[in-house]
PDB file of C-alpha atoms and ligand atoms in Angstrom:
ATOM      1  CA  UNK A  16      11.291  17.028  17.879  1.00 48.00           C
ATOM      2  CA  UNK A  17      14.742  16.555  16.426  1.00 62.00           C
ATOM      3  CA  UNK A  18      15.936  13.170  17.764  1.00 90.00           C
ATOM      4  CA  UNK A  19      15.815   9.913  15.860  1.00 97.00           C
ATOM      5  CA  UNK A  20      12.365   8.367  15.517  1.00 98.00           C
ATOM      6  CA  UNK A  21      10.537   5.373  14.026  1.00 98.00           C
ATOM      7  CA  UNK A  22       9.680   5.131  10.346  1.00 98.00           C
ATOM      8  CA  UNK A  23       5.970   5.879   9.920  1.00 98.00           C
ATOM      9  CA  UNK A  24       3.908   3.457   7.842  1.00 98.00           C
ATOM     10  CA  UNK A  25       0.412   4.486   6.825  1.00 98.00           C
ATOM     11  CA  UNK A  26      -2.596   2.806   5.236  1.00 97.00           C
ATOM     12  CA  UNK A  27      -6.337   3.361   5.179  1.00 96.00           C
ATOM     13  CA  UNK A  28      -6.719   0.192   7.261  1.00 94.00           C
ATOM     14  CA  UNK A  29      -5.177  -3.267   7.491  1.00 93.00           C
ATOM     15  CA  UNK A  30      -3.611  -3.468   4.027  1.00 92.00           C
ATOM     16  CA  UNK A  31      -0.381  -1.688   4.881  1.00 96.00           C
ATOM     17  CA  UNK A  32       0.370  -4.461   7.370  1.00 96.00           C
ATOM     18  CA  UNK A  33       1.297  -6.624   4.358  1.00 93.00           C
ATOM     19  CA  UNK A  34       3.980  -4.074   3.490  1.00 96.00           C
ATOM     20  CA  UNK A  35       5.073  -3.469   7.083  1.00 97.00           C
ATOM     21  CA  UNK A  36       5.622  -7.195   7.548  1.00 96.00           C
ATOM     22  CA  UNK A  37       8.123  -7.279   4.688  1.00 96.00           C
ATOM     23  CA  UNK A  38       9.809  -4.090   5.897  1.00 98.00           C
ATOM     24  CA  UNK A  39      10.325  -5.602   9.328  1.00 97.00           C
ATOM     25  CA  UNK A  40      11.748  -8.780   7.744  1.00 97.00           C
ATOM     26  CA  UNK A  41      14.091  -6.754   5.569  1.00 98.00           C
ATOM     27  CA  UNK A  42      15.051  -4.104   8.173  1.00 98.00           C
ATOM     28  CA  UNK A  43      14.597  -5.784  11.563  1.00 98.00           C
ATOM     29  CA  UNK A  44      16.752  -3.309  13.505  1.00 98.00           C
ATOM     30  CA  UNK A  45      14.635  -0.282  12.681  1.00 98.00           C
ATOM     31  CA  UNK A  46      11.673   1.049  14.674  1.00 98.00           C
ATOM     32  CA  UNK A  47       8.334   1.271  12.871  1.00 98.00           C
ATOM     33  CA  UNK A  48       5.113   3.030  13.780  1.00 98.00           C
ATOM     34  CA  UNK A  49       1.986   1.889  11.887  1.00 98.00           C
ATOM     35  CA  UNK A  50      -1.242   3.829  11.547  1.00 98.00           C
ATOM     36  CA  UNK A  51      -4.410   2.391  10.009  1.00 97.00           C
ATOM     37  CA  UNK A  52      -7.185   4.899   9.371  1.00 97.00           C
ATOM     38  CA  UNK A  53      -9.753   2.112   9.808  1.00 96.00           C
ATOM     39  CA  UNK A  54     -12.468   4.521  10.924  1.00 96.00           C
ATOM     40  CA  UNK A  55     -12.420   6.220   7.514  1.00 96.00           C
ATOM     41  CA  UNK A  56     -11.534   3.208   5.293  1.00 94.00           C
ATOM     42  CA  UNK A  57     -12.024   2.425   2.499  1.00 93.00           C
ATOM     43  CA  UNK A  58     -10.272   5.216   0.653  1.00 94.00           C
ATOM     44  CA  UNK A  59     -10.527   3.566  -2.769  1.00 92.00           C
ATOM     45  CA  UNK A  60     -13.935   4.945  -3.708  1.00 90.00           C
ATOM     46  CA  UNK A  61     -13.388   8.456  -2.302  1.00 94.00           C
ATOM     47  CA  UNK A  62     -12.607  11.631  -4.227  1.00 94.00           C
ATOM     48  CA  UNK A  63      -9.101  12.999  -4.771  1.00 94.00           C
ATOM     49  CA  UNK A  64      -9.772  15.825  -2.366  1.00 97.00           C
ATOM     50  CA  UNK A  65     -10.950  13.605   0.481  1.00 97.00           C
ATOM     51  CA  UNK A  66      -8.102  11.100   0.103  1.00 97.00           C
ATOM     52  CA  UNK A  67      -5.641  13.988   0.035  1.00 98.00           C
ATOM     53  CA  UNK A  68      -7.047  15.561   3.224  1.00 98.00           C
ATOM     54  CA  UNK A  69      -7.247  12.245   5.091  1.00 98.00           C
ATOM     55  CA  UNK A  70      -3.702  11.351   4.076  1.00 98.00           C
ATOM     56  CA  UNK A  71      -2.375  14.768   5.031  1.00 98.00           C
ATOM     57  CA  UNK A  72      -4.014  14.399   8.475  1.00 98.00           C
ATOM     58  CA  UNK A  73      -2.139  11.139   8.923  1.00 98.00           C
ATOM     59  CA  UNK A  74       1.182  12.557   7.738  1.00 98.00           C
ATOM     60  CA  UNK A  75       0.858  15.479  10.176  1.00 98.00           C
ATOM     61  CA  UNK A  76       0.100  13.015  12.960  1.00 98.00           C
ATOM     62  CA  UNK A  77       3.276  11.045  12.190  1.00 98.00           C
ATOM     63  CA  UNK A  78       5.303  14.264  12.159  1.00 98.00           C
ATOM     64  CA  UNK A  79       3.863  15.173  15.564  1.00 98.00           C
ATOM     65  CA  UNK A  80       5.108  11.815  16.859  1.00 98.00           C
ATOM     66  CA  UNK A  81       8.561  12.875  15.687  1.00 98.00           C
ATOM     67  CA  UNK A  82       8.809  10.667  12.562  1.00 98.00           C
ATOM     68  CA  UNK A  83      11.129  11.994   9.872  1.00 98.00           C
ATOM     69  CA  UNK A  84      10.220   9.462   7.207  1.00 98.00           C
ATOM     70  CA  UNK A  85       6.698   8.282   6.374  1.00 98.00           C
ATOM     71  CA  UNK A  86       5.816   5.568   3.880  1.00 98.00           C
ATOM     72  CA  UNK A  87       2.314   5.630   2.414  1.00 98.00           C
ATOM     73  CA  UNK A  88       1.789   1.859   2.263  1.00 98.00           C
ATOM     74  CA  UNK A  89      -1.434   2.498   0.389  1.00 97.00           C
ATOM     75  CA  UNK A  90      -1.743   2.748  -3.369  1.00 96.00           C
ATOM     76  CA  UNK A  91      -4.818   4.940  -3.232  1.00 95.00           C
ATOM     77  CA  UNK A  92      -3.105   7.499  -0.989  1.00 97.00           C
ATOM     78  CA  UNK A  93       0.081   7.232  -3.086  1.00 97.00           C
ATOM     79  CA  UNK A  94      -1.957   7.824  -6.260  1.00 95.00           C
ATOM     80  CA  UNK A  95      -4.164  10.622  -5.016  1.00 95.00           C
ATOM     81  CA  UNK A  96      -2.269  12.465  -2.310  1.00 97.00           C
ATOM     82  CA  UNK A  97       1.466  11.807  -2.419  1.00 97.00           C
ATOM     83  CA  UNK A  98       2.507  14.220  -5.148  1.00 97.00           C
ATOM     84  CA  UNK A  99       0.562  17.162  -3.656  1.00 97.00           C
ATOM     85  CA  UNK A 100       1.977  16.460  -0.209  1.00 98.00           C
ATOM     86  CA  UNK A 101       5.528  16.208  -1.572  1.00 98.00           C
ATOM     87  CA  UNK A 102       5.295  19.269  -3.788  1.00 97.00           C
ATOM     88  CA  UNK A 103       2.909  21.633  -1.983  1.00 98.00           C
ATOM     89  CA  UNK A 104       2.853  20.733   1.699  1.00 98.00           C
ATOM     90  CA  UNK A 105       6.281  19.431   2.678  1.00 98.00           C
ATOM     91  CA  UNK A 106       8.362  22.439   1.584  1.00 97.00           C
ATOM     92  CA  UNK A 107       6.480  24.793   3.953  1.00 97.00           C
ATOM     93  CA  UNK A 108       5.492  22.314   6.650  1.00 97.00           C
ATOM     94  CA  UNK A 109       8.552  20.110   7.123  1.00 97.00           C
ATOM     95  CA  UNK A 110      11.248  20.611   4.482  1.00 97.00           C
ATOM     96  CA  UNK A 111      13.629  18.061   6.031  1.00 97.00           C
ATOM     97  CA  UNK A 112      11.047  15.280   6.345  1.00 98.00           C
ATOM     98  CA  UNK A 113      10.135  12.847   3.608  1.00 98.00           C
ATOM     99  CA  UNK A 114       6.977  11.046   2.523  1.00 98.00           C
ATOM    100  CA  UNK A 115       7.333   8.161   0.049  1.00 98.00           C
ATOM    101  CA  UNK A 116       4.775   5.936  -1.659  1.00 98.00           C
ATOM    102  CA  UNK A 117       4.422   2.448  -3.114  1.00 98.00           C
ATOM    103  CA  UNK A 118       3.667   3.098  -6.778  1.00 98.00           C
ATOM    104  CA  UNK A 119       7.022   4.309  -8.022  1.00 97.00           C
ATOM    105  CA  UNK A 120       9.129   1.501  -6.490  1.00 98.00           C
ATOM    106  CA  UNK A 121       6.728  -1.018  -8.012  1.00 98.00           C
ATOM    107  CA  UNK A 122       6.747   0.679 -11.425  1.00 98.00           C
ATOM    108  CA  UNK A 123      10.553   0.638 -11.440  1.00 97.00           C
ATOM    109  CA  UNK A 124      10.732  -3.166 -11.443  1.00 97.00           C
ATOM    110  CA  UNK A 125       7.478  -4.617 -12.708  1.00 97.00           C
ATOM    111  CA  UNK A 126       8.536  -4.869 -16.351  1.00 97.00           C
ATOM    112  CA  UNK A 127      11.339  -7.244 -15.336  1.00 97.00           C
ATOM    113  CA  UNK A 128       8.781  -9.913 -14.438  1.00 97.00           C
ATOM    114  CA  UNK A 129       6.931 -10.031 -17.766  1.00 98.00           C
ATOM    115  CA  UNK A 130       7.884 -11.932 -20.908  1.00 97.00           C
ATOM    116  CA  UNK A 131       4.757 -11.174 -22.930  1.00 98.00           C
ATOM    117  CA  UNK A 132       5.085  -7.457 -22.053  1.00 98.00           C
ATOM    118  CA  UNK A 133       1.462  -7.408 -20.913  1.00 98.00           C
ATOM    119  CA  UNK A 134       0.813  -6.676 -17.265  1.00 98.00           C
ATOM    120  CA  UNK A 135      -2.473  -6.702 -15.365  1.00 98.00           C
ATOM    121  CA  UNK A 136      -3.098  -4.251 -12.526  1.00 98.00           C
ATOM    122  CA  UNK A 137      -5.736  -5.012  -9.893  1.00 98.00           C
ATOM    123  CA  UNK A 138      -6.463  -1.940  -7.785  1.00 97.00           C
ATOM    124  CA  UNK A 139      -9.073   0.259  -6.189  1.00 94.00           C
ATOM    125  CA  UNK A 140     -11.285   2.472  -8.310  1.00 94.00           C
ATOM    126  CA  UNK A 141      -9.310   5.514  -7.177  1.00 92.00           C
ATOM    127  CA  UNK A 142      -5.933   4.074  -8.136  1.00 94.00           C
ATOM    128  CA  UNK A 143      -7.226   2.984 -11.546  1.00 97.00           C
ATOM    129  CA  UNK A 144      -8.902   6.369 -12.189  1.00 94.00           C
ATOM    130  CA  UNK A 145      -5.682   8.211 -11.320  1.00 94.00           C
ATOM    131  CA  UNK A 146      -3.901   6.319 -14.130  1.00 96.00           C
ATOM    132  CA  UNK A 147      -0.793   6.420 -11.947  1.00 96.00           C
ATOM    133  CA  UNK A 148       0.376   2.898 -12.808  1.00 97.00           C
ATOM    134  CA  UNK A 149       0.303   3.247 -16.612  1.00 98.00           C
ATOM    135  CA  UNK A 150       1.983   6.654 -16.343  1.00 97.00           C
ATOM    136  CA  UNK A 151       4.717   5.530 -13.941  1.00 97.00           C
ATOM    137  CA  UNK A 152       5.383   2.173 -15.639  1.00 98.00           C
ATOM    138  CA  UNK A 153       5.742   3.848 -19.052  1.00 97.00           C
ATOM    139  CA  UNK A 154       8.629   5.904 -17.647  1.00 97.00           C
ATOM    140  CA  UNK A 155      10.652   2.762 -16.984  1.00 98.00           C
ATOM    141  CA  UNK A 156       9.241   0.234 -19.485  1.00 98.00           C
ATOM    142  CA  UNK A 157       7.864   1.940 -22.590  1.00 96.00           C
ATOM    143  CA  UNK A 158       7.210  -1.453 -24.262  1.00 96.00           C
ATOM    144  CA  UNK A 159       4.831  -2.741 -21.587  1.00 97.00           C
ATOM    145  CA  UNK A 160       1.085  -2.819 -22.206  1.00 97.00           C
ATOM    146  CA  UNK A 161      -0.957  -2.284 -19.078  1.00 98.00           C
ATOM    147  CA  UNK A 162      -4.476  -3.537 -18.436  1.00 98.00           C
ATOM    148  CA  UNK A 163      -6.200  -2.234 -15.324  1.00 98.00           C
ATOM    149  CA  UNK A 164      -9.148  -3.639 -13.416  1.00 98.00           C
ATOM    150  CA  UNK A 165     -10.833  -1.818 -10.548  1.00 98.00           C
ATOM    151  CA  UNK A 166     -12.094  -4.121  -7.800  1.00 98.00           C
ATOM    152  CA  UNK A 167     -14.244  -1.866  -5.582  1.00 96.00           C
ATOM    153  CA  UNK A 168     -15.683  -4.706  -3.509  1.00 96.00           C
ATOM    154  CA  UNK A 169     -12.413  -6.259  -2.424  1.00 96.00           C
ATOM    155  CA  UNK A 170     -11.306  -3.779   0.258  1.00 93.00           C
ATOM    156  CA  UNK A 171     -14.708  -3.699   2.027  1.00 93.00           C
ATOM    157  CA  UNK A 172     -14.656  -7.524   2.020  1.00 94.00           C
ATOM    158  CA  UNK A 173     -11.198  -7.563   3.619  1.00 91.00           C
ATOM    159  CA  UNK A 174     -11.870  -4.736   6.094  1.00 86.00           C
ATOM    160  CA  UNK A 175     -15.037  -6.544   7.202  1.00 88.00           C
ATOM    161  CA  UNK A 176     -13.308  -9.894   7.530  1.00 88.00           C
ATOM    162  CA  UNK A 177     -15.535 -11.575   4.903  1.00 94.00           C
ATOM    163  CA  UNK A 178     -12.759 -13.239   2.903  1.00 94.00           C
ATOM    164  CA  UNK A 179     -14.079 -16.739   3.594  1.00 93.00           C
ATOM    165  CA  UNK A 180     -17.652 -15.788   2.705  1.00 94.00           C
ATOM    166  CA  UNK A 181     -18.783 -17.762  -0.401  1.00 91.00           C
ATOM    167  CA  UNK A 182     -20.099 -14.491  -1.892  1.00 95.00           C
ATOM    168  CA  UNK A 183     -16.528 -13.208  -2.066  1.00 96.00           C
ATOM    169  CA  UNK A 184     -15.712 -15.722  -4.828  1.00 96.00           C
ATOM    170  CA  UNK A 185     -18.326 -14.129  -7.053  1.00 97.00           C
ATOM    171  CA  UNK A 186     -16.574 -10.766  -7.031  1.00 97.00           C
ATOM    172  CA  UNK A 187     -13.100 -12.226  -7.483  1.00 98.00           C
ATOM    173  CA  UNK A 188     -14.257 -14.320 -10.428  1.00 97.00           C
ATOM    174  CA  UNK A 189     -15.978 -11.339 -12.105  1.00 97.00           C
ATOM    175  CA  UNK A 190     -12.926  -9.091 -11.791  1.00 98.00           C
ATOM    176  CA  UNK A 191     -10.425 -11.725 -12.915  1.00 98.00           C
ATOM    177  CA  UNK A 192     -12.577 -12.611 -15.915  1.00 97.00           C
ATOM    178  CA  UNK A 193     -12.860  -8.966 -16.875  1.00 98.00           C
ATOM    179  CA  UNK A 194      -9.082  -8.407 -16.523  1.00 98.00           C
ATOM    180  CA  UNK A 195      -8.190 -11.315 -18.806  1.00 98.00           C
ATOM    181  CA  UNK A 196     -10.767 -10.198 -21.375  1.00 97.00           C
ATOM    182  CA  UNK A 197      -8.864  -6.927 -21.602  1.00 97.00           C
ATOM    183  CA  UNK A 198      -5.505  -8.655 -22.080  1.00 97.00           C
ATOM    184  CA  UNK A 199      -5.410 -12.354 -22.774  1.00 94.00           C
ATOM    185  CA  UNK A 200      -1.581 -12.388 -22.979  1.00 97.00           C
ATOM    186  CA  UNK A 201      -1.089 -10.991 -19.493  1.00 98.00           C
ATOM    187  CA  UNK A 202       1.636 -13.002 -17.745  1.00 98.00           C
ATOM    188  CA  UNK A 203       2.046 -10.836 -14.621  1.00 98.00           C
ATOM    189  CA  UNK A 204      -0.731  -9.596 -12.385  1.00 98.00           C
ATOM    190  CA  UNK A 205       0.076  -7.001  -9.746  1.00 98.00           C
ATOM    191  CA  UNK A 206      -1.922  -6.737  -6.552  1.00 98.00           C
ATOM    192  CA  UNK A 207      -1.786  -2.934  -6.677  1.00 97.00           C
ATOM    193  CA  UNK A 208      -3.680  -2.464  -3.455  1.00 96.00           C
ATOM    194  CA  UNK A 209      -1.929  -3.367  -0.241  1.00 94.00           C
ATOM    195  CA  UNK A 210      -5.080  -5.025   1.083  1.00 93.00           C
ATOM    196  CA  UNK A 211      -5.257  -7.622  -1.678  1.00 96.00           C
ATOM    197  CA  UNK A 212      -2.430  -9.933  -0.507  1.00 94.00           C
ATOM    198  CA  UNK A 213      -4.690 -10.773   2.422  1.00 92.00           C
ATOM    199  CA  UNK A 214      -6.919 -12.535  -0.124  1.00 95.00           C
ATOM    200  CA  UNK A 215      -4.082 -13.959  -2.200  1.00 96.00           C
ATOM    201  CA  UNK A 216      -5.121 -17.616  -1.912  1.00 96.00           C
ATOM    202  CA  UNK A 217      -8.672 -16.861  -3.093  1.00 96.00           C
ATOM    203  CA  UNK A 218      -7.401 -14.730  -6.008  1.00 97.00           C
ATOM    204  CA  UNK A 219      -4.973 -17.451  -7.118  1.00 97.00           C
ATOM    205  CA  UNK A 220      -7.894 -19.825  -7.679  1.00 96.00           C
ATOM    206  CA  UNK A 221      -8.965 -17.703 -10.642  1.00 96.00           C
ATOM    207  CA  UNK A 222      -5.493 -17.149 -12.070  1.00 96.00           C
ATOM    208  CA  UNK A 223      -4.220 -19.092 -15.128  1.00 94.00           C
ATOM    209  CA  UNK A 224      -1.308 -21.282 -13.984  1.00 94.00           C
ATOM    210  CA  UNK A 225       1.333 -19.590 -16.148  1.00 94.00           C
ATOM    211  CA  UNK A 226       0.571 -16.135 -14.706  1.00 98.00           C
ATOM    212  CA  UNK A 227       2.707 -14.681 -11.902  1.00 98.00           C
ATOM    213  CA  UNK A 228       0.891 -12.918  -9.090  1.00 98.00           C
ATOM    214  CA  UNK A 229       2.953 -10.110  -7.552  1.00 97.00           C
ATOM    215  CA  UNK A 230       2.448  -8.401  -4.196  1.00 96.00           C
ATOM    216  CA  UNK A 231       4.238  -5.190  -3.354  1.00 96.00           C
ATOM    217  CA  UNK A 232       5.521  -5.926   0.142  1.00 96.00           C
ATOM    218  CA  UNK A 233       8.942  -7.255  -0.805  1.00 95.00           C
ATOM    219  CA  UNK A 234       9.403  -4.766  -3.622  1.00 97.00           C
ATOM    220  CA  UNK A 235       8.643  -1.795  -1.362  1.00 98.00           C
ATOM    221  CA  UNK A 236      10.758  -3.169   1.501  1.00 98.00           C
ATOM    222  CA  UNK A 237      13.749  -3.589  -0.835  1.00 98.00           C
ATOM    223  CA  UNK A 238      13.217  -0.098  -2.181  1.00 98.00           C
ATOM    224  CA  UNK A 239      13.146   1.338   1.359  1.00 98.00           C
ATOM    225  CA  UNK A 240      16.391  -0.476   2.208  1.00 98.00           C
ATOM    226  CA  UNK A 241      18.002   1.018  -0.941  1.00 98.00           C
ATOM    227  CA  UNK A 242      16.623   4.460  -0.097  1.00 98.00           C
ATOM    228  CA  UNK A 243      18.187   4.354   3.377  1.00 98.00           C
ATOM    229  CA  UNK A 244      21.556   3.433   1.884  1.00 98.00           C
ATOM    230  CA  UNK A 245      21.324   6.266  -0.655  1.00 98.00           C
ATOM    231  CA  UNK A 246      20.189   8.786   1.991  1.00 98.00           C
ATOM    232  CA  UNK A 247      22.463   8.524   5.045  1.00 98.00           C
ATOM    233  CA  UNK A 248      21.190  11.913   6.277  1.00 97.00           C
ATOM    234  CA  UNK A 249      17.727  10.324   6.646  1.00 98.00           C
ATOM    235  CA  UNK A 250      19.015   6.942   7.780  1.00 98.00           C
ATOM    236  CA  UNK A 251      20.654   8.453  10.858  1.00 98.00           C
ATOM    237  CA  UNK A 252      17.312  10.007  11.849  1.00 98.00           C
ATOM    238  CA  UNK A 253      15.600   6.584  11.927  1.00 98.00           C
ATOM    239  CA  UNK A 254      15.741   5.011  15.375  1.00 98.00           C
ATOM    240  CA  UNK A 255      16.920   1.412  15.690  1.00 98.00           C
ATOM    241  CA  UNK A 256      15.683  -0.613  18.610  1.00 98.00           C
ATOM    242  CA  UNK A 257      13.689  -3.091  16.569  1.00 97.00           C
ATOM    243  CA  UNK A 258      10.398  -1.852  18.030  1.00 97.00           C
ATOM    244  CA  UNK A 259       6.919  -1.901  16.503  1.00 97.00           C
ATOM    245  CA  UNK A 260       3.988   0.314  17.472  1.00 98.00           C
ATOM    246  CA  UNK A 261       0.467   0.125  16.068  1.00 98.00           C
ATOM    247  CA  UNK A 262      -2.243   2.777  16.017  1.00 98.00           C
ATOM    248  CA  UNK A 263      -5.746   2.825  14.602  1.00 98.00           C
ATOM    249  CA  UNK A 264      -8.405   5.495  14.265  1.00 98.00           C
ATOM    250  CA  UNK A 265     -11.060   2.844  15.033  1.00 97.00           C
ATOM    251  CA  UNK A 266     -11.366   0.357  17.893  1.00 97.00           C
ATOM    252  CA  UNK A 267      -8.037  -0.992  19.129  1.00 98.00           C
ATOM    253  CA  UNK A 268      -9.499  -4.368  20.086  1.00 96.00           C
ATOM    254  CA  UNK A 269     -10.833  -5.009  16.578  1.00 94.00           C
ATOM    255  CA  UNK A 270      -7.549  -3.909  15.068  1.00 95.00           C
ATOM    256  CA  UNK A 271      -5.619  -6.285  17.335  1.00 96.00           C
ATOM    257  CA  UNK A 272      -7.824  -9.244  16.489  1.00 92.00           C
ATOM    258  CA  UNK A 273      -7.978  -8.785  12.740  1.00 90.00           C
ATOM    259  CA  UNK A 274      -4.586  -7.189  12.328  1.00 92.00           C
ATOM    260  CA  UNK A 275      -2.812 -10.030  14.125  1.00 90.00           C
ATOM    261  CA  UNK A 276      -4.318 -12.572  11.741  1.00 79.00           C
ATOM    262  CA  UNK A 277      -3.162 -10.522   8.761  1.00 79.00           C
ATOM    263  CA  UNK A 278       0.227  -9.521  10.163  1.00 91.00           C
ATOM    264  CA  UNK A 279       1.031 -13.013  11.330  1.00 83.00           C
ATOM    265  CA  UNK A 280       2.036 -11.959  14.824  1.00 79.00           C
ATOM    266  CA  UNK A 281       0.594 -10.408  17.942  1.00 87.00           C
ATOM    267  CA  UNK A 282      -0.509  -6.793  17.666  1.00 95.00           C
ATOM    268  CA  UNK A 283      -1.281  -4.430  20.550  1.00 96.00           C
ATOM    269  CA  UNK A 284      -2.638  -1.239  19.086  1.00 98.00           C
ATOM    270  CA  UNK A 285      -3.805   2.037  20.582  1.00 98.00           C
ATOM    271  CA  UNK A 286      -6.691   4.151  19.407  1.00 98.00           C
ATOM    272  CA  UNK A 287      -5.912   7.690  18.240  1.00 98.00           C
ATOM    273  CA  UNK A 288      -7.950  10.540  16.779  1.00 96.00           C
ATOM    274  CA  UNK A 289      -6.496  12.475  13.878  1.00 91.00           C
TER     275      UNK A 289
HETATM  276  N1  DGL B  19      -4.765  -0.506   0.830  1.00 75.06           N
HETATM  277  C1  DGL B  19      -5.077   0.633   0.067  1.00 75.06           C
HETATM  278  C2  DGL B  19      -4.523   0.616  -1.324  1.00 75.06           C
HETATM  279  O1  DGL B  19      -3.473   0.113  -1.482  1.00 75.06           O
HETATM  280  C3  DGL B  19      -6.396   1.292   0.257  1.00 75.06           C
HETATM  281  C4  DGL B  19      -7.615   0.637  -0.092  1.00 75.06           C
HETATM  282  C5  DGL B  19      -8.844   1.389   0.353  1.00 75.06           C
HETATM  283  O2  DGL B  19      -8.879   1.909   1.467  1.00 75.06           O
HETATM  284  O3  DGL B  19      -9.789   1.425  -0.444  1.00 75.06           O
HETATM  285  O4  DGL B  19      -5.038   1.111  -2.265  1.00 75.06           O
END
């Protein structure tokens, strides 16, 4: 397919909706196609190899739909699969198409938010183990100290719609306590998993008042807008009718119910197999 097509947005499940929402706000004229791999979520505790293969399946699916540009709105996929896809797969498979992630745009700006030069990163086990955030942030802000905390229970809680469960507070409290033990001067905490903004209010309860809590949605949306300006050859391949399409590898009805609550607007998804 060579005509213009929607921008593909991918996540393991619902989390990428927090990024998509900001992209739609920032770029309302563009068409977007969202895929949540809910049937195989969470990705955060899976091996590099599995996350890579799952993510590549999704990217190929987007390409089959005609998309020229795909955003991995998932830190785990960005940390564990993006580089291999960009360097090893794209050149042979689709040299004119592009796959971008969420880690680099966040790393480019995060240091601007901190005065103490100590930043806390809350992420999945996979993202923390990849060390992608410390490595990327050091490229732009060599003076910033990074403290990471893996929160393996948070995505299953969100995917299973258990945010309001009193047991959830236990896990949030444990992880926040552990993060601030690692760096008591942290003044910026990044929600480095696109699922976490869905639990923002609950996380804020355990955050010292002077600490800023950052989500990636706006940062990534701004970065996409800049990318499209810098790459007119790609911009012209992105269709612009202001449409939104949603796909899930699990049950469409569940995705519509839960996704709508998270996205803040009606969702009508279709089930696909990848
Ligand atoms: N929302 C994803 C992330 O940003 C994936 C979480 C998961 O599936 O474990 O890391």
